PDB file of C-alpha atoms in Angstrom:
ATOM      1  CA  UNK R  93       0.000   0.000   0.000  1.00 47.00           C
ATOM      2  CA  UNK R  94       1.043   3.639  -0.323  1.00 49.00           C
ATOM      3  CA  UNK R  95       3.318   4.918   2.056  1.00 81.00           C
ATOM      4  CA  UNK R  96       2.168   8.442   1.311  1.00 89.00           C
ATOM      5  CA  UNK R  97      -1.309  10.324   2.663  1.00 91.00           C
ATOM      6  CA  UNK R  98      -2.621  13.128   0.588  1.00 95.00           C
ATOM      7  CA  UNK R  99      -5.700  15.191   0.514  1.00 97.00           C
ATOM      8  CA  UNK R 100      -8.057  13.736  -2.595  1.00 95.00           C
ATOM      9  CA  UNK R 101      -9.006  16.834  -3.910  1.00 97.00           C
ATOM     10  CA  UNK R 102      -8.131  20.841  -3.487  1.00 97.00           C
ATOM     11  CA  UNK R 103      -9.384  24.084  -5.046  1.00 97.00           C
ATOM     12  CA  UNK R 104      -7.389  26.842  -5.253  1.00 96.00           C
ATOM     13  CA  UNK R 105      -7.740  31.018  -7.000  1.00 97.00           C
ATOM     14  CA  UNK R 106      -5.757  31.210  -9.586  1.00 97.00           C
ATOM     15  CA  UNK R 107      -2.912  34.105  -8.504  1.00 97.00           C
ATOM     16  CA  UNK R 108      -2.708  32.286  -5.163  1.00 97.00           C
ATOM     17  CA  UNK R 109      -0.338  29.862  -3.896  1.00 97.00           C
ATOM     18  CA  UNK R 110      -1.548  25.941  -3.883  1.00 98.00           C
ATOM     19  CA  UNK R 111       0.075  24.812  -0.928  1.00 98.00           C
ATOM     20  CA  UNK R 112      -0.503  20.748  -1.480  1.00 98.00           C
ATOM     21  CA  UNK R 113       0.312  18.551   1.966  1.00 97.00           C
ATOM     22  CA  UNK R 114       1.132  14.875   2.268  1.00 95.00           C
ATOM     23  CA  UNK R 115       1.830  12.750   5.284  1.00 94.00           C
ATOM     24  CA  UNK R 116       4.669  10.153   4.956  1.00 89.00           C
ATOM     25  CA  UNK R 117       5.178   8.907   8.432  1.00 87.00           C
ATOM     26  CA  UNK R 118       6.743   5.685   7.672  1.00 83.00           C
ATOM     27  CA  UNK R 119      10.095   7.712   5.672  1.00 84.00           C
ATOM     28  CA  UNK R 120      13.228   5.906   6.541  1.00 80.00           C
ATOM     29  CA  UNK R 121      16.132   8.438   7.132  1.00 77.00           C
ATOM     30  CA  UNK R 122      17.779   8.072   3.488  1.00 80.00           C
ATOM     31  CA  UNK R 123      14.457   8.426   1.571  1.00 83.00           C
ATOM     32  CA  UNK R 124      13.819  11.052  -0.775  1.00 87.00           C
ATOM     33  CA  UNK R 125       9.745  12.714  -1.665  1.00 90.00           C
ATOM     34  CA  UNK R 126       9.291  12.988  -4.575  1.00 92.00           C
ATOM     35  CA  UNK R 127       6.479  14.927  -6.476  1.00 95.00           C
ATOM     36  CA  UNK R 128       5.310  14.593  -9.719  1.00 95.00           C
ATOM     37  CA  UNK R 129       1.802  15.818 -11.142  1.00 97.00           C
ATOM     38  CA  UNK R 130      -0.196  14.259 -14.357  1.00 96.00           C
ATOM     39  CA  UNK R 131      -2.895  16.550 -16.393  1.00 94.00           C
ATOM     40  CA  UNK R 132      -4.775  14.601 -17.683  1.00 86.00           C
ATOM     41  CA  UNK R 133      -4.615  11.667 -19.860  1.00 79.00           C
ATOM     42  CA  UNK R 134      -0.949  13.015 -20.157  1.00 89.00           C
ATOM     43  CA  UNK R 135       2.128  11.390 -18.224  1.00 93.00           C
ATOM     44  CA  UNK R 136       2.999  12.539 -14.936  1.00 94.00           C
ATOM     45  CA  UNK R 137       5.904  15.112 -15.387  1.00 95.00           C
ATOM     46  CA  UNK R 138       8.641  15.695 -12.593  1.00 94.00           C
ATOM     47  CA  UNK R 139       8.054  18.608 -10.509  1.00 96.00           C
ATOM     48  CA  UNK R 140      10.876  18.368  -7.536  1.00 95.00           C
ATOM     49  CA  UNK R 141      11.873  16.058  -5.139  1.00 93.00           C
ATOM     50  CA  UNK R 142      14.503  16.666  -1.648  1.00 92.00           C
ATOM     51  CA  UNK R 143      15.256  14.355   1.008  1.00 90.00           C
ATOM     52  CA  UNK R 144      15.957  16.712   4.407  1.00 90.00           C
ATOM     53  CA  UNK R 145      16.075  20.358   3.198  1.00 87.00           C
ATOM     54  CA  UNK R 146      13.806  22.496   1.510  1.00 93.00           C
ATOM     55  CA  UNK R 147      13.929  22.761  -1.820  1.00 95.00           C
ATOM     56  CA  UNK R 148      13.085  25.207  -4.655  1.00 96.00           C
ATOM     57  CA  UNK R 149      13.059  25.224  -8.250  1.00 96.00           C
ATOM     58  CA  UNK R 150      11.445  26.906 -11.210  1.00 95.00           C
ATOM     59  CA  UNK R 151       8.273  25.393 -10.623  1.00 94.00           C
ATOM     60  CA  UNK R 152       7.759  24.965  -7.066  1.00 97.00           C
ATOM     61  CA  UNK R 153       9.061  25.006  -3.416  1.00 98.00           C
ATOM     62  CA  UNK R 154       9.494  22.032  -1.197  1.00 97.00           C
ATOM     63  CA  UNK R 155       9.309  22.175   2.540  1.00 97.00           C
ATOM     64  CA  UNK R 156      10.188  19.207   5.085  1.00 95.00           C
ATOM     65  CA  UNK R 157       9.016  18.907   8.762  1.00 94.00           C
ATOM     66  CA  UNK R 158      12.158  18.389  10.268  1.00 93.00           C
ATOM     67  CA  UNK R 159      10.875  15.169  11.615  1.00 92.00           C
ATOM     68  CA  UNK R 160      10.504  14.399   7.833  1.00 91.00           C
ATOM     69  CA  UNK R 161       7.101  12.339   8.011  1.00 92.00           C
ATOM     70  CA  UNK R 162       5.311  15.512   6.002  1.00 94.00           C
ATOM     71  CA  UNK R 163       5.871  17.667   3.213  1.00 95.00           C
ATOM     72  CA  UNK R 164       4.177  20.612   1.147  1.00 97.00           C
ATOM     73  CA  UNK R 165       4.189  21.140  -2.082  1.00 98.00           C
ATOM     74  CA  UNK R 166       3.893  25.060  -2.951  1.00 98.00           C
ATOM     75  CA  UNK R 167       2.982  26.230  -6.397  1.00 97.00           C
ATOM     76  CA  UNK R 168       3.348  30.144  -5.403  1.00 96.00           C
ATOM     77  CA  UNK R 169       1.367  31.682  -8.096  1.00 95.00           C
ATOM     78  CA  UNK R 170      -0.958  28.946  -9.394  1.00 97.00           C
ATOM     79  CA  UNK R 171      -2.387  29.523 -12.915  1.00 97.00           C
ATOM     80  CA  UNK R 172      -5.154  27.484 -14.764  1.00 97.00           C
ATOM     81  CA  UNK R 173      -2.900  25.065 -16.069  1.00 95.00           C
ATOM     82  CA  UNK R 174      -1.652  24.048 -12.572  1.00 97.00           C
ATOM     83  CA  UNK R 175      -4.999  22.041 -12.791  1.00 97.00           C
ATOM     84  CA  UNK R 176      -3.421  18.485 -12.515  1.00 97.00           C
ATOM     85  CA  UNK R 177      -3.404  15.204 -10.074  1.00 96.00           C
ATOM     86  CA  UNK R 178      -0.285  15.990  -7.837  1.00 97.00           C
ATOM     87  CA  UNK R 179       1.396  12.744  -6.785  1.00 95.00           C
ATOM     88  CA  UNK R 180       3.648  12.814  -3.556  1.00 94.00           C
ATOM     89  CA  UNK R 181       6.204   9.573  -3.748  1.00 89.00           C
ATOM     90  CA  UNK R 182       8.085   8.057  -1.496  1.00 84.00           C
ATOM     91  CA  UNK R 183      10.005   4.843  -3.204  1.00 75.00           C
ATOM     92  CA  UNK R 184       8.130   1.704  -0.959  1.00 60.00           C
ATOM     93  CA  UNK R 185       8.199  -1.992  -0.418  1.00 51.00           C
ATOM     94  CA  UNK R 186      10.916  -4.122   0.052  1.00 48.00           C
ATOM     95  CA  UNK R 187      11.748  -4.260  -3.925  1.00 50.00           C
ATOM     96  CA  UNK R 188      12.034  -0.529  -4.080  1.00 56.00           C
ATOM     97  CA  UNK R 189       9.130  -0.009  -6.082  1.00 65.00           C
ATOM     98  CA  UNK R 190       7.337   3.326  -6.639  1.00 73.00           C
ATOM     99  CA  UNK R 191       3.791   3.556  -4.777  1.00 77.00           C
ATOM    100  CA  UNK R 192       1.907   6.331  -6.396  1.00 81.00           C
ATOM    101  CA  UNK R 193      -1.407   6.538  -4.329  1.00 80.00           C
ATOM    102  CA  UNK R 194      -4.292   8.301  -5.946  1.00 85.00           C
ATOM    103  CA  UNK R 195      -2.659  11.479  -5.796  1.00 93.00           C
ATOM    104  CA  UNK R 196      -4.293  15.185  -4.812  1.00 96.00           C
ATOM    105  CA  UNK R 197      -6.910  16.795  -7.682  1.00 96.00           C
ATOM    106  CA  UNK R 198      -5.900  20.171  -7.666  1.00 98.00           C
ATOM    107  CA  UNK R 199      -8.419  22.827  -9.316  1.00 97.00           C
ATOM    108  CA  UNK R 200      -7.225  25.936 -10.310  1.00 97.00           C
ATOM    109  CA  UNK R 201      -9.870  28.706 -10.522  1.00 96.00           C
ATOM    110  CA  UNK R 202     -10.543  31.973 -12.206  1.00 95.00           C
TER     111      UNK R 202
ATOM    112  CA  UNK W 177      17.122  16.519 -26.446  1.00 65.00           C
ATOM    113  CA  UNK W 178      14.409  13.908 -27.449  1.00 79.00           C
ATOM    114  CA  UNK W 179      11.772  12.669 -24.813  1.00 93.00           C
ATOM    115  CA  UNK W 180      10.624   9.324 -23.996  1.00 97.00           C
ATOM    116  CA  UNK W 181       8.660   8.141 -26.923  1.00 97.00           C
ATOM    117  CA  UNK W 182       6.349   5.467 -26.503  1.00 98.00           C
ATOM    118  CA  UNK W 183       4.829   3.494 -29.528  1.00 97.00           C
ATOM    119  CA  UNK W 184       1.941   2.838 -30.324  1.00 97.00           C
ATOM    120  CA  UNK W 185      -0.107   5.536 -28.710  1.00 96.00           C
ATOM    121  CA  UNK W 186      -3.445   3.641 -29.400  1.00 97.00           C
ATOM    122  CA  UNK W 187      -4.366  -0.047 -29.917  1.00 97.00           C
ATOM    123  CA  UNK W 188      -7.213  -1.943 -29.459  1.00 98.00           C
ATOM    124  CA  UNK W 189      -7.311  -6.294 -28.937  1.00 98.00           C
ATOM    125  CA  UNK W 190      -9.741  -8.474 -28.006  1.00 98.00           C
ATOM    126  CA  UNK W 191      -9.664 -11.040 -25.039  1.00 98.00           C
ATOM    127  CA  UNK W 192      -6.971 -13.541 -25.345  1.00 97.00           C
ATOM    128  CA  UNK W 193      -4.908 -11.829 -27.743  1.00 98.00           C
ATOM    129  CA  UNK W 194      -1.352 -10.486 -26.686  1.00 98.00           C
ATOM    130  CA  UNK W 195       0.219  -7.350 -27.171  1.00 98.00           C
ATOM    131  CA  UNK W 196       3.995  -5.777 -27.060  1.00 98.00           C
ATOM    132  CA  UNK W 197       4.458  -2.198 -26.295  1.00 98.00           C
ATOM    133  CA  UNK W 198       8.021  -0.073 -26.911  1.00 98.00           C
ATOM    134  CA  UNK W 199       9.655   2.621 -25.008  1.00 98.00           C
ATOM    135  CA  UNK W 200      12.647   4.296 -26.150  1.00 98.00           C
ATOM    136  CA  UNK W 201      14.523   6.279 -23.309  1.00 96.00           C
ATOM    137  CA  UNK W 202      16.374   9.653 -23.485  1.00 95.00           C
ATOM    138  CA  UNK W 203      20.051   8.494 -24.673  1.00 94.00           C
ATOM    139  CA  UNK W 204      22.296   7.770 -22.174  1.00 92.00           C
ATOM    140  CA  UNK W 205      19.146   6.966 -19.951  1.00 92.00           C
ATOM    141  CA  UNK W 206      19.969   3.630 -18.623  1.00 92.00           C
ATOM    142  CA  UNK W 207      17.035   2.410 -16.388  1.00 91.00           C
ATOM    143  CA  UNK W 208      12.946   1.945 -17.881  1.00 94.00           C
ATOM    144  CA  UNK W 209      10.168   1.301 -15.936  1.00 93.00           C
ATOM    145  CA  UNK W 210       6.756   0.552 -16.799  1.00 96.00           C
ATOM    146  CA  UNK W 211       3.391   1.629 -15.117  1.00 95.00           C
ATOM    147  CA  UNK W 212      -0.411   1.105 -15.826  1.00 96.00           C
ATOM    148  CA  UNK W 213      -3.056   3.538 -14.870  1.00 94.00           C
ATOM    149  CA  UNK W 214      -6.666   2.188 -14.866  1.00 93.00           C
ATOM    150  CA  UNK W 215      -9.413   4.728 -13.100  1.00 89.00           C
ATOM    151  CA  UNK W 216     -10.359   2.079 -10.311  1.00 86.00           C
ATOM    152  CA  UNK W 217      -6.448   1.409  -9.483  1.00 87.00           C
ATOM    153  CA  UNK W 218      -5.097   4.175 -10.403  1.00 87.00           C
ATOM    154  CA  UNK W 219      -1.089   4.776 -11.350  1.00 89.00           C
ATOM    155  CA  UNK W 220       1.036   1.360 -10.732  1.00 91.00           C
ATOM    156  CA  UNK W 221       4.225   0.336 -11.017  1.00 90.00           C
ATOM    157  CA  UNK W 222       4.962  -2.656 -13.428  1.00 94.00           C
ATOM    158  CA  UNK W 223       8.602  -3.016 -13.565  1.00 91.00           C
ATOM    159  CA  UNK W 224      12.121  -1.524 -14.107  1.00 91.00           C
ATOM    160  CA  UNK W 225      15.055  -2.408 -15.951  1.00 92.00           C
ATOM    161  CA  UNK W 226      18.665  -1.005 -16.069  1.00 91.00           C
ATOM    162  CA  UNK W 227      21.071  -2.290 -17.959  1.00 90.00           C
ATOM    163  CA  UNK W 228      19.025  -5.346 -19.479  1.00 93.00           C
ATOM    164  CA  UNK W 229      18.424  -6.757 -15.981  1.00 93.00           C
ATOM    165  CA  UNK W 230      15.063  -6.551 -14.096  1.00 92.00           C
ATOM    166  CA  UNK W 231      15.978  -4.820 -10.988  1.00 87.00           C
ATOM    167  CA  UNK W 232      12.418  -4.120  -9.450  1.00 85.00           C
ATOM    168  CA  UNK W 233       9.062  -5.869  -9.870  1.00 87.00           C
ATOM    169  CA  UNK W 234       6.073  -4.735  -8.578  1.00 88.00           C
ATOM    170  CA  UNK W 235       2.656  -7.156  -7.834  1.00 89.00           C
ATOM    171  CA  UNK W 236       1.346  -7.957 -11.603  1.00 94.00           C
ATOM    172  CA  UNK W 237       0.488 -11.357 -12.739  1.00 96.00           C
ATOM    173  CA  UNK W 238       3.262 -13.986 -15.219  1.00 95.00           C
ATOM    174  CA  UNK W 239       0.965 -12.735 -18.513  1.00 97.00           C
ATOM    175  CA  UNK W 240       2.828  -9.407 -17.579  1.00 98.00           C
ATOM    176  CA  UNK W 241       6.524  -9.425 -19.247  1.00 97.00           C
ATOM    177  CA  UNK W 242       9.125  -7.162 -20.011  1.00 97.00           C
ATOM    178  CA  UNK W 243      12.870  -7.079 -21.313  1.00 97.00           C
ATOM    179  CA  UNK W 244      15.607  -4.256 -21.973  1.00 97.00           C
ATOM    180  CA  UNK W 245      18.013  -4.074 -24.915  1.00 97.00           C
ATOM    181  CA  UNK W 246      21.823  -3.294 -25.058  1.00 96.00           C
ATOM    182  CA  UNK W 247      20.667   0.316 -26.117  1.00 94.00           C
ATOM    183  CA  UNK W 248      18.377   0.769 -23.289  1.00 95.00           C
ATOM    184  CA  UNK W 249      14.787   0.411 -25.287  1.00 97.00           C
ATOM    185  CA  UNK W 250      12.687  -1.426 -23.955  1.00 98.00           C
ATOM    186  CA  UNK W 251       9.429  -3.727 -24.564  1.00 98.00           C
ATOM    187  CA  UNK W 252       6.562  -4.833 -22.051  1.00 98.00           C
ATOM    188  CA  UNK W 253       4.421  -8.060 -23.385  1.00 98.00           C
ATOM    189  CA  UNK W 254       1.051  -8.526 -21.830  1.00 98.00           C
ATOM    190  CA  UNK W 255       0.104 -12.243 -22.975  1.00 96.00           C
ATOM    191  CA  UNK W 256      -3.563 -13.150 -23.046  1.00 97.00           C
ATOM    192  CA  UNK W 257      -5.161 -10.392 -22.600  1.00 98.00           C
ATOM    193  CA  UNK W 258      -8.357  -9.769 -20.500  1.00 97.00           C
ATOM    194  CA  UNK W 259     -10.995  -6.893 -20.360  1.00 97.00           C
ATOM    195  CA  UNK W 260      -9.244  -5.659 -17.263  1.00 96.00           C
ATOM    196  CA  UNK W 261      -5.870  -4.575 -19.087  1.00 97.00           C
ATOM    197  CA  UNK W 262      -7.373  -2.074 -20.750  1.00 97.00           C
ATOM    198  CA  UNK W 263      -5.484   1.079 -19.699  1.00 97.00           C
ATOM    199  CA  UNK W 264      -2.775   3.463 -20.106  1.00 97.00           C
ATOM    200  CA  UNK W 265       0.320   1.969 -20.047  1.00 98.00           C
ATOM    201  CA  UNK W 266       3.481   4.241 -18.914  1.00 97.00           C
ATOM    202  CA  UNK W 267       6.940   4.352 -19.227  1.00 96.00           C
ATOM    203  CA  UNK W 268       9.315   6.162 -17.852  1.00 94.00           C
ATOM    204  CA  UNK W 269      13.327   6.542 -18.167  1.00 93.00           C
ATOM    205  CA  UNK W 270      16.136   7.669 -15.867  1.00 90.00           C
ATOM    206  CA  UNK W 271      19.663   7.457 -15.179  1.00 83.00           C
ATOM    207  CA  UNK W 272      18.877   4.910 -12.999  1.00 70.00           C
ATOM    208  CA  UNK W 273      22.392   4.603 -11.177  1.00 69.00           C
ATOM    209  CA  UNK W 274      20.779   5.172  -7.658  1.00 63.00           C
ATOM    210  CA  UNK W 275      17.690   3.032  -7.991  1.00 66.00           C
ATOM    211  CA  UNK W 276      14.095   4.260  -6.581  1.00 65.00           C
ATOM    212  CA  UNK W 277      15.817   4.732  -3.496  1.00 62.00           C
ATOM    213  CA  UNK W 278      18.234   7.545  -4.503  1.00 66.00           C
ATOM    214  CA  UNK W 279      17.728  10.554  -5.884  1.00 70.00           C
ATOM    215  CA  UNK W 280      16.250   9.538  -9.079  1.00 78.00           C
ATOM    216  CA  UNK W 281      14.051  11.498 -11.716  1.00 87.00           C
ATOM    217  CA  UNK W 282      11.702   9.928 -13.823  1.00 90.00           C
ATOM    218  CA  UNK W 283      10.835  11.176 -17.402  1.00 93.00           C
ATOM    219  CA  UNK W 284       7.903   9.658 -18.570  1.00 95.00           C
ATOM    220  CA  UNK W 285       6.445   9.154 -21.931  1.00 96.00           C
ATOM    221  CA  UNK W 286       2.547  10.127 -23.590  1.00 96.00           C
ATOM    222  CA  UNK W 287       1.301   6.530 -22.918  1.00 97.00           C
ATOM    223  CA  UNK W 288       0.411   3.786 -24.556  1.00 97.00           C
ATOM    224  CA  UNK W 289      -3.594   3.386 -24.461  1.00 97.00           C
ATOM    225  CA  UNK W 290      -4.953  -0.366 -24.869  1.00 98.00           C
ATOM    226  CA  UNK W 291      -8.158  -1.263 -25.164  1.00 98.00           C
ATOM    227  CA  UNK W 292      -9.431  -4.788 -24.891  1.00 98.00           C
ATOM    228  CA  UNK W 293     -12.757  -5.613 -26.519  1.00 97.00           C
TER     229      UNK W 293
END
């Protein structure tokens, strides 16, 4: 089963920052999050991933509880084509697979 | 540089039949996984090759195969089919050095939509 909790669905204005939360309580200490978000019938394209410190690229900030069993996702100026599933990853089971969970339905509106 | 590209983009079977699906990587991309994504299950992981081995497997049936060639394309078999492999198959290439459990970004490809009448 996944190892990650997130919200099924969010709205959010567009010109406002999506601030997406997922709960990964059972994160060993060497294993990255990872986020990734699909629009639809598209595949899911990398957004950013970090493993202790917050991280920020082009697209999106990352910011880990220092405990490290939760994460947010911040899109800081969502537009309409932010409207995507938002998957938060953590690599589970004992083969090392990928457990992608159903993900967070973000709605961007005008 | 060029994507993952994924052929075909559409096919349809009927029950029983088998089908092979392709994914070529980004060059110099060494590992390919594989995902379906039905509406009821959602996004799951198939399995993942790097350098022609399988290194990760996740819970799919024998009918599922794959293999990996020396140039890192790769080909996923589902053998007879039934109504419930109808879906959007994935794939997705990295680097691959540090397995799932490193730092390791996936690139995935448009999909491969099967439909099984």
């Amino acid at each position: 089963d996944a190892k990650t909790t997130q919200p099924t669905s969010m709205d959010c204005a567009e010109g406002r920052a999506a601030n997406l939360p997922c709960n990964h309580s059972t994160i060993s200490g060497n294993e990255y999050v990872y986020w990734y978000r699909q629009i639809h019938s598209q595949g899911p394209q990398y957004i950013i991933h970090g493993l202790k410190n917050n991280e920020t690229n082009e697209m999106a900030s990352l910011i880990i509880t220092e405990d490290r069993k939760s994460s947010t996702l911040i899109l800081p100026h969502a537009t309409l084509r932010d409207t995507a599933v938002y998957y938060c990853i953590v690599p589970g089971g004992s083969q090392g697979n990928l457990i992608f969970g159903k993900g967070t339905k973000l709605s961007v509106k005008p | 540089k060029a994507g993952v590209t994924q052929t075909p983009r559409y096919l349809i079977k009927t029950r029983g039949q088998q089908v092979t699906l392709s994914c070529s990587p980004i060059s110099g991309h060494r590992s390919v996984s594989w995902y379906q994504q039905t509406p009821g299950q959602g996004l799951q992981f198939l399995f993942e090759y790097f350098s022609e081995t399988q290194r990760n497997k996740g819970n799919f049936p024998g009918r599922f195969s794959g293999r990996q060639f020396s140039n890192s394309r790769s080909e996923m078999n589902v053998s007879t089919l039934e109504l419930g492999d109808s879906a959007l198959y994935l794939c997705a290439s990295s680097s691959g050095a540090a397995g799932f459990s490193g730092a390791n970004v996936l690139t995935f490809g448009a999909g491969s939509r099967l439909t099984v009448l």
